Short mmCIF file of C-alpha atoms and ligand atoms in Angstrom, two decimals:
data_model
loop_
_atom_site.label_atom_id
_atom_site.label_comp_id
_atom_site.label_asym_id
_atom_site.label_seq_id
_atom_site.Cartn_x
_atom_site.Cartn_y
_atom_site.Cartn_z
CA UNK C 270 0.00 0.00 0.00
CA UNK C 271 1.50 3.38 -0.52
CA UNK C 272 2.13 5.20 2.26
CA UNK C 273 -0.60 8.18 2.95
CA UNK C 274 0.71 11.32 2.99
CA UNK C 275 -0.93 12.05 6.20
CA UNK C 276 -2.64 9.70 8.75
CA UNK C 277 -4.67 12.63 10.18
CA UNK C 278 -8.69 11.99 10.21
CA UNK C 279 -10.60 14.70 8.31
CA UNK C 280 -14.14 15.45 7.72
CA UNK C 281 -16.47 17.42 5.95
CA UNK C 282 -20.68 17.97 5.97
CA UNK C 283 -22.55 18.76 2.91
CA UNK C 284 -25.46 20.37 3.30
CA UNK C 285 -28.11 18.73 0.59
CA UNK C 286 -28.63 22.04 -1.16
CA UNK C 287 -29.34 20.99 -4.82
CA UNK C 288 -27.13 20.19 -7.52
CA UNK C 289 -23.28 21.86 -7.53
CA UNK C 290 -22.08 24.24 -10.54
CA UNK C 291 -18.40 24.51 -11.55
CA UNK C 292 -17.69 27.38 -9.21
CA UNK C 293 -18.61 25.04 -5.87
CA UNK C 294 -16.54 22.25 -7.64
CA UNK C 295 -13.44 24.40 -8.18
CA UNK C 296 -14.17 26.27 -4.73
CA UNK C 297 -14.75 23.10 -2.28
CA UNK C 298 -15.46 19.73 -4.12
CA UNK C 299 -12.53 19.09 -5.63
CA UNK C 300 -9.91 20.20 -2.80
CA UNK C 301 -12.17 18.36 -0.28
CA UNK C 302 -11.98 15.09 -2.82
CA UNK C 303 -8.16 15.44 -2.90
CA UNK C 304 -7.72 16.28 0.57
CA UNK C 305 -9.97 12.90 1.72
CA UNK C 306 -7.58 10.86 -0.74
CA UNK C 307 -4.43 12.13 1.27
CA UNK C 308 -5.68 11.75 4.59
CA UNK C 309 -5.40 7.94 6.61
CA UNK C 310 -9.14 8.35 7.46
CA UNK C 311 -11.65 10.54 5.60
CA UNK C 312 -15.47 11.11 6.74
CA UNK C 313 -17.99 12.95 3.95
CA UNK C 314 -21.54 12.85 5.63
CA UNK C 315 -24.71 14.32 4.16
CA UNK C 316 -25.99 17.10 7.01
CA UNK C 317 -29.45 16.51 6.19
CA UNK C 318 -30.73 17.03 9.85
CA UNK C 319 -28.81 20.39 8.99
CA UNK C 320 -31.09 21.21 6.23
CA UNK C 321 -34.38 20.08 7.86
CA UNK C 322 -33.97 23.72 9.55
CA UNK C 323 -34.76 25.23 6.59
CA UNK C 324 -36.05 22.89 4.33
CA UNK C 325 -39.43 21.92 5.30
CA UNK C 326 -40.38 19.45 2.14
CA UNK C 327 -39.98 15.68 2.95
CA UNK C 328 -39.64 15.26 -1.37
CA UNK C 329 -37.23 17.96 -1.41
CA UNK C 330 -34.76 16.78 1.11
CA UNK C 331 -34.42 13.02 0.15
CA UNK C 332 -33.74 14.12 -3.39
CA UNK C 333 -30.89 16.28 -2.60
CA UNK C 334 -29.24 14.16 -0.04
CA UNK C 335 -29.50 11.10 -3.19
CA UNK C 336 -27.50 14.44 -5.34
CA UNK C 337 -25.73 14.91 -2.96
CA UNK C 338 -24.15 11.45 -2.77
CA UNK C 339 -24.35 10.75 -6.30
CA UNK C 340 -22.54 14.19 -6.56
CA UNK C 341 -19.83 13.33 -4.75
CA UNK C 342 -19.54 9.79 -6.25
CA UNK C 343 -19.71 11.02 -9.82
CA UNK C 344 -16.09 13.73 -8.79
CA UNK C 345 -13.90 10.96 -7.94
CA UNK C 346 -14.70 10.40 -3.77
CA UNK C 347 -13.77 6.88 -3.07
CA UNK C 348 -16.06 5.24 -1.33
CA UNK C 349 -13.62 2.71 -0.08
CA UNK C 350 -11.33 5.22 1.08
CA UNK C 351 -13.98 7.50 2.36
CA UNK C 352 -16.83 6.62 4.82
CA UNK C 353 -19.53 8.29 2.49
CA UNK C 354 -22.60 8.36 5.01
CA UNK C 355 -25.92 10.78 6.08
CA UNK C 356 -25.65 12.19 9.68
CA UNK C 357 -28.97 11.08 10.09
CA UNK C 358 -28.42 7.31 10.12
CA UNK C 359 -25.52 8.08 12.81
CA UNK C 360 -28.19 8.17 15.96
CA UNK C 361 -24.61 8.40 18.56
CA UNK C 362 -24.64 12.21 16.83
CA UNK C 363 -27.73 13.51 18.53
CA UNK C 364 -27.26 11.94 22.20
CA UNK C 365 -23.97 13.67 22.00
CA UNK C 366 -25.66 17.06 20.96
CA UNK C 367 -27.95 16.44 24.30
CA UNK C 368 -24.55 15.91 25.81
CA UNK C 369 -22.70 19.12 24.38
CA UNK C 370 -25.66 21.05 25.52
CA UNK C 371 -25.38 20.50 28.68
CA UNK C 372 -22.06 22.08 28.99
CA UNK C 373 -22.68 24.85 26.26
CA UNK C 374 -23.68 28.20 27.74
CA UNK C 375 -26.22 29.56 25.88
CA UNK C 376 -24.31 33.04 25.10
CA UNK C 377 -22.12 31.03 23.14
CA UNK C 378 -25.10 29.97 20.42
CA UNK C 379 -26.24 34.08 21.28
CA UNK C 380 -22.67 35.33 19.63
CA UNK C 381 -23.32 32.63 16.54
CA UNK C 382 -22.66 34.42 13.00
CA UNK C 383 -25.91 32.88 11.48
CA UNK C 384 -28.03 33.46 14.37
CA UNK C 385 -27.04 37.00 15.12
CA UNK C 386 -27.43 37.53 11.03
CA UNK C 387 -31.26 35.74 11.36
CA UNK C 388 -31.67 38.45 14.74
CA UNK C 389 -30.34 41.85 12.44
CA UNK C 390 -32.37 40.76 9.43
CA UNK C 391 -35.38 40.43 11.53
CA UNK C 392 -34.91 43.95 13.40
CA UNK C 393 -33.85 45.90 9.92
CA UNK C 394 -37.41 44.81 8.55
CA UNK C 395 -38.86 46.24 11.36
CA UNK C 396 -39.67 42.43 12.92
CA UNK C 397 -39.49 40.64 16.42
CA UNK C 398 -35.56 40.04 16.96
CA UNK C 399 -36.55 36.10 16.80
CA UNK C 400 -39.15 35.77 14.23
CA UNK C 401 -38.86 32.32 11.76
CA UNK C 402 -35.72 31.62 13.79
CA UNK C 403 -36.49 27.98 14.51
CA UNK C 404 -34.30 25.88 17.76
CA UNK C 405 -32.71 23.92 14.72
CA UNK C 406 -30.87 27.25 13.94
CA UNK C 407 -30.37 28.38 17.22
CA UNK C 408 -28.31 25.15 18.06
CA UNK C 409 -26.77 25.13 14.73
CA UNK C 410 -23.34 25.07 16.25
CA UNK C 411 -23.72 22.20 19.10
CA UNK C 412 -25.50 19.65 16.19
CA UNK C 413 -22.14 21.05 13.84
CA UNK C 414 -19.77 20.01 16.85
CA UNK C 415 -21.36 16.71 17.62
CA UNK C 416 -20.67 15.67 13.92
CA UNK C 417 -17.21 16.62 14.20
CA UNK C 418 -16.42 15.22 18.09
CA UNK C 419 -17.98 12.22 17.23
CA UNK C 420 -15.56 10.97 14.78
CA UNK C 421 -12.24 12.19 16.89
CA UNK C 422 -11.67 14.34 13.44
CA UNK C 423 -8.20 16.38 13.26
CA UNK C 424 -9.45 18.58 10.24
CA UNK C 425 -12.12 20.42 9.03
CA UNK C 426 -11.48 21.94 5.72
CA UNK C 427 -13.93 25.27 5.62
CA UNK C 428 -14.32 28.33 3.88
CA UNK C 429 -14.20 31.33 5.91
CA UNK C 430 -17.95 31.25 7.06
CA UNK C 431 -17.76 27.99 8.56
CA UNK C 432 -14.39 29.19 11.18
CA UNK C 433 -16.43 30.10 13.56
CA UNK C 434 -17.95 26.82 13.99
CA UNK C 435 -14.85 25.00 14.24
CA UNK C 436 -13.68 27.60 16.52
CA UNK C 437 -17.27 26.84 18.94
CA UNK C 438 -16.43 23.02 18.39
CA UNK C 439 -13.17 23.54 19.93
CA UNK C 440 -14.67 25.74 22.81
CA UNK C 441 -17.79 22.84 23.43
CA UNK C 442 -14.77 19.80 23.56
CA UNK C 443 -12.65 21.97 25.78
CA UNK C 444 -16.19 22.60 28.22
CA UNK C 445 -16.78 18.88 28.26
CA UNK C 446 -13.27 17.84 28.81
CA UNK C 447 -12.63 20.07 31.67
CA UNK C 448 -15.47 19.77 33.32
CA UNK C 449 -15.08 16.12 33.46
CA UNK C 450 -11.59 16.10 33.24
CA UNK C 451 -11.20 13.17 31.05
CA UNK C 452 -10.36 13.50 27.32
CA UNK C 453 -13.08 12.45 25.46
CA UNK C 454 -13.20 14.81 22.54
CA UNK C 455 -10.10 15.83 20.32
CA UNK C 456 -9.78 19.65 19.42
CA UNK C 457 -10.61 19.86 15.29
CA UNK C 458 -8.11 22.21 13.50
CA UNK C 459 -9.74 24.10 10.60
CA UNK C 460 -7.77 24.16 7.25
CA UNK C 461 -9.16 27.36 5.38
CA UNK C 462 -9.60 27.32 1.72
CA UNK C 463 -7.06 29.11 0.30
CA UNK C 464 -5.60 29.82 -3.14
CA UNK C 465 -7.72 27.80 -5.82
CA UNK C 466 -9.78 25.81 -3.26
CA UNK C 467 -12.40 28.29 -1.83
CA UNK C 468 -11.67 30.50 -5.12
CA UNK C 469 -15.13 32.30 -6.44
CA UNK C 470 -15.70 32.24 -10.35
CA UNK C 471 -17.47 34.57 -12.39
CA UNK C 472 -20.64 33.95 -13.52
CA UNK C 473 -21.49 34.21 -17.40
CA UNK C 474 -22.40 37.67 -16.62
CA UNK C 475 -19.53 38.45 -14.91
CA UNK C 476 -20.58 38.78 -11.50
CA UNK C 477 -19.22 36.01 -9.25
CA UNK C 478 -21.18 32.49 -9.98
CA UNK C 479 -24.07 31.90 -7.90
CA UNK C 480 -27.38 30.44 -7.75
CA UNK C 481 -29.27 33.30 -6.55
CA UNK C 482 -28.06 35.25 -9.54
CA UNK C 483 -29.06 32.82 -12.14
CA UNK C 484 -25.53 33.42 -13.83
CA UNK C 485 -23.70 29.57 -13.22
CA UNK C 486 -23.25 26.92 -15.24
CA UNK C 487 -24.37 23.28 -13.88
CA UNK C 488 -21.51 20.80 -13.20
CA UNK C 489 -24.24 18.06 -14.63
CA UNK C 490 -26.07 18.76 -17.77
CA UNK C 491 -25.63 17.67 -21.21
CA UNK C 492 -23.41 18.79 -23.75
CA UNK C 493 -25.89 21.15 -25.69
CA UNK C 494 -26.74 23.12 -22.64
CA UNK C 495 -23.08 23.36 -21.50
CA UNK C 496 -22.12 24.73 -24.74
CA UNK C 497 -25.17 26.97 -24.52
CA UNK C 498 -24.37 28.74 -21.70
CA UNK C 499 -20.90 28.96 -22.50
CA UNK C 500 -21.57 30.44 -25.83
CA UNK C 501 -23.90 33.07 -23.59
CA UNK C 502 -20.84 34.77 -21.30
CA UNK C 503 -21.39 38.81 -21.86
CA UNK C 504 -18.10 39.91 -23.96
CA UNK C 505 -17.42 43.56 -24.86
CA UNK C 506 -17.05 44.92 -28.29
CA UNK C 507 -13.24 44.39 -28.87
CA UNK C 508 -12.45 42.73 -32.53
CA UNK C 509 -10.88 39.58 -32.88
CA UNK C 510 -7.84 41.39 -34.33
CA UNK C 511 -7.31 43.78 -31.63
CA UNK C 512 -4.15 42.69 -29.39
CA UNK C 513 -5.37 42.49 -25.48
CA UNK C 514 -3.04 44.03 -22.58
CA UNK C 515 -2.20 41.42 -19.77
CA UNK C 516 -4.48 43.02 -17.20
CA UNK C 517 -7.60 43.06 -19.47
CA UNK C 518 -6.69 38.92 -20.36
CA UNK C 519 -6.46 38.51 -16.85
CA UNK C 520 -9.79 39.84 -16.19
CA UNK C 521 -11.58 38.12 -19.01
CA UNK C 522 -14.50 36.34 -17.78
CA UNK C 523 -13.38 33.49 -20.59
CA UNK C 524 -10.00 33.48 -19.34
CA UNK C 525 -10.32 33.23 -15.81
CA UNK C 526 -13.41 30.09 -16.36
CA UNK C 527 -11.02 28.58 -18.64
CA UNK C 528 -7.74 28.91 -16.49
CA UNK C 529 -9.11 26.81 -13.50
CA UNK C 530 -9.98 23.68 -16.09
CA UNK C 531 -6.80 23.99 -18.63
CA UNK C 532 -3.45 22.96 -18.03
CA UNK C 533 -0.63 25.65 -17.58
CA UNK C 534 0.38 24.98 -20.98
CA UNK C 535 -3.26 25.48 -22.41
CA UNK C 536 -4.10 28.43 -20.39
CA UNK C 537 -0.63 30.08 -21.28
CA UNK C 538 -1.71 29.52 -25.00
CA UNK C 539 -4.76 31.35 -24.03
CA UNK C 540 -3.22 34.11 -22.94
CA UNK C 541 -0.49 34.46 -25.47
CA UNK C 542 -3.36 34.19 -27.91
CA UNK C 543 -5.57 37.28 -26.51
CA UNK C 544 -2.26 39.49 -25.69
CA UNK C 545 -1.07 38.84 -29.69
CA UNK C 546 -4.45 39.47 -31.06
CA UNK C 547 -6.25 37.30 -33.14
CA UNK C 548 -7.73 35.60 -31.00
CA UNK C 549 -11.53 36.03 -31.06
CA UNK C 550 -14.31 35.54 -28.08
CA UNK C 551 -15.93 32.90 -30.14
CA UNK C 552 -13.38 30.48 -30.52
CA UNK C 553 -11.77 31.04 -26.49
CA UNK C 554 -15.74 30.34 -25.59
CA UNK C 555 -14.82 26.94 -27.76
CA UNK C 556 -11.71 26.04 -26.04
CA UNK C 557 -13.66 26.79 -22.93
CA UNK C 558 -16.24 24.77 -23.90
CA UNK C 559 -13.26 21.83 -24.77
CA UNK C 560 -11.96 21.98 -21.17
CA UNK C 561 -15.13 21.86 -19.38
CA UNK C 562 -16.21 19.06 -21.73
CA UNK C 563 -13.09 17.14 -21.01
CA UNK C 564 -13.56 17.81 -17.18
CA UNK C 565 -17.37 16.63 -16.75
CA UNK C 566 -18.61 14.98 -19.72
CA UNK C 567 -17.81 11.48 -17.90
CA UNK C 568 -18.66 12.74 -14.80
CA UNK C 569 -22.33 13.90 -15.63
CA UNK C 570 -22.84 10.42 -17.19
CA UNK C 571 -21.70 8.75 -13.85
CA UNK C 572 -23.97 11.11 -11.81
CA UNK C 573 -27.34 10.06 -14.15
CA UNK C 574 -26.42 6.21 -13.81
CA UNK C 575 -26.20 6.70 -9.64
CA UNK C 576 -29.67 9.24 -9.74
CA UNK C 577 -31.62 6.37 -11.49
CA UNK C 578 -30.39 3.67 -9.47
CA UNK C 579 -30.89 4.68 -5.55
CA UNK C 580 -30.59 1.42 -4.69
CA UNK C 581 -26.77 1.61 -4.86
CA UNK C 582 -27.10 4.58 -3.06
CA UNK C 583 -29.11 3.36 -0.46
CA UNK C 584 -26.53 0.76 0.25
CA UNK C 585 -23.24 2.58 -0.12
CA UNK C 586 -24.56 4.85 2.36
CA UNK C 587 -25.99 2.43 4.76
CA UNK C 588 -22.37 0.51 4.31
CA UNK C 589 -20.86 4.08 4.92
CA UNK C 590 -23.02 4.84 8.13
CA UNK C 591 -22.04 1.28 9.37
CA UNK C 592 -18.49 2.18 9.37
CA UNK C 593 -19.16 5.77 10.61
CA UNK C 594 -20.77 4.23 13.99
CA UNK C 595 -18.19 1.93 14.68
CA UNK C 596 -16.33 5.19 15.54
CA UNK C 597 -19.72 7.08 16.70
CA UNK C 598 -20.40 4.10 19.10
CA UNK C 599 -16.82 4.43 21.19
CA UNK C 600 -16.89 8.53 21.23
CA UNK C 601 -20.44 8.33 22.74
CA UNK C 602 -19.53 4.96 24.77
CA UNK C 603 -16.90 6.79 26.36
CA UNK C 604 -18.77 10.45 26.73
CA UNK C 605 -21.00 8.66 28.32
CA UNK C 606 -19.13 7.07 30.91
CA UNK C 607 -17.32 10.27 31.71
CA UNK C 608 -20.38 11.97 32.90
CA UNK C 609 -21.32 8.93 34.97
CA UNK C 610 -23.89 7.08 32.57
CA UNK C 611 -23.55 3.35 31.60
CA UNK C 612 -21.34 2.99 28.71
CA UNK C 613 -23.11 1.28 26.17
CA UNK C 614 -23.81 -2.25 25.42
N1 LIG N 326 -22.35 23.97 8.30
C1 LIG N 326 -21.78 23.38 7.12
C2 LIG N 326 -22.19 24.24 5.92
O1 LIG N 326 -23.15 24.96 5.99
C3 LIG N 326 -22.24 21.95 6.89
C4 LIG N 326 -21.78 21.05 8.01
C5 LIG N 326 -22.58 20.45 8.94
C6 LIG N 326 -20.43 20.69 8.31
N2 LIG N 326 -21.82 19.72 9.80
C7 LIG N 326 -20.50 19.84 9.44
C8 LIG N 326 -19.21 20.99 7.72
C9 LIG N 326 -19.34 19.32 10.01
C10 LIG N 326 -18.05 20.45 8.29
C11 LIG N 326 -18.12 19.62 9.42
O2 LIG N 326 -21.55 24.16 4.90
#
């Protein structure tokens, strides 16, 4: 076996949020794929008892934890490396959240980024401070930390929103320790997203890629509509001819999509290309349309095969979550114990 460049355990939640496009895969999938394949033990769970804050729809959230998984599956995660499982077939997680609360003061969930956001939204529009804000958000954090503590995890990779949970799962461990001064929970150590992982992409309007603004393109659709919306990033009236200066190239919508998929070599081409002149929108949109091809063609077909057969999902989770409470079932065994309770059987 080749030796693993790290034996460190990390782990990462997905919240089921519908289907990824290329600016979460360049931004989180793919360094959290290649960061589980160089780690001795990797955990990727579905955080659909996360999403049950907000989404209320019993359709809704089954089929976005199945795209979630099938997501995941279809960009390379291992399933034999990585324990591939939904937090809500881990039952260990929530006695450890009534654990965690018990030594959690409640300021701490007060000071919480997404709480206090919920509170200033609320009293901006004129409402009560805690209108819509449901207990599920309230004790975001201690359900977050339980996830984490329960499978003794050295790293969390994050983007710079999620810090602050780490940072509370560190301060909950550190409660519960002390107070029964016995070492049950290992401190997590956040590893930010830096440099290409966590990176945002423009959209094909130009504005950074999101959703909300209706401006992304879909890791998993079909060629046509790839090479649609491709074809559809705003340019600006410059002629083929015209030679581009190196600033303006760097700031090219075209260029930057296309320099996160080519190789150096291809996306020093690129460049060369524009800064020459010659080079016209129409055929970088094609070479852009090439790489992205190239990178999810396979992958999208991969994707369809696991959506229309949740039966393998069903049991690569359930062999996942099997795995996931070996681990889940000594954490809580031992929690347990330290606060005087039976360990389990
Ligand atoms: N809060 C994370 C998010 O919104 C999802 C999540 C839940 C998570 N539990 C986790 C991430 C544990 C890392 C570790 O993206």
């Amino acid at each position: 076996m080749p030796a693993l460049a790290n034996a460190k355990t990390v782990l990462t939640g997905v919240k089921p949020t519908g289907a990824p496009h290329i600016g979460n895969y360049i931004g989180a999938i793919r360094p959290a794929v290649r960061l589980a394949a160089e780690h001795g033990r990797s955990y990727l769970f579905i955080a659909d008892y996360h999403a049950l804050n907000a989404v209320q729809d019993a359709k809704a959230l089954r089929e976005d934890s199945y795209q979630v998984a099938a997501c995941w599956l279809a960009l390379g995660l291992n399933p034999e490396k990585t324990v591939l499982y939904r937090q809500s077939d881990i039952p260990e997680i929530f006695e450890i959240v009534t654990i965690l609360s018990a030594v959690t003061p409640k300021g701490l969930m007060d000071r919480s980024h997404a709480y206090k956001a919920a509170v200033d939204r609320n009293k901006e529009e004129g409402k009560d401070a805690d209108a819509d804000v449901n207990m599920g958000l309230y004790t975001y954090p201690i359900l977050m930390a339980a996830d984490i503590l329960v499978a003794q995890t050295d790293i969390v990779p994050v983007g710079k929103d999620q810090v602050q949970h780490i940072e509370f799962t560190r301060d909950m461990a550190g409660y519960f320790n002390n107070t029964f001064k016995k070492p049950v929970f290992k401190l997590p150590n956040y590893q930010l997203e830096s440099g290409v992982a966590g990176a945002i992409l423009p959209g094909i309007d130009g504005r950074k890629m999101s959703k909300s603004y209706g401006n992304h393109i879909p890791v998993f659709i079909d060629s046509a509509a790839r090479r649609k919306l491709v074809m559809k990033i705003v340019t600006d009236s410059r002629r083929p001819e015209e030679p581009m200066n190196p600033d303006d190239v760097g700031n090219n919508v075209i260029f930057q999509l296309y320099s996160h998929f080519a190789t150096p070599d291809e996306t020093l081409g690129m460049r060369s290309a524009f800064e020459k002149g010659g080079m016209g929108y129409g055929d970088a949109k094609q070479q852009l349309y090439d790489v992205l091809e190239r990178e999810f063609e396979k992958p999208t077909q991969i994707y369809k095969d696991y959506m229309a057969d949740r039966k393998k999902l069903d049991e690569l989770l359930e062999a996942g979550a099997a795995k996931a409470r070996q681990v889940a079932r000594e954490t809580l065994s031992a929690a347990r114990e330290a606060v005087g309770l039976n360990r389990l059987k």
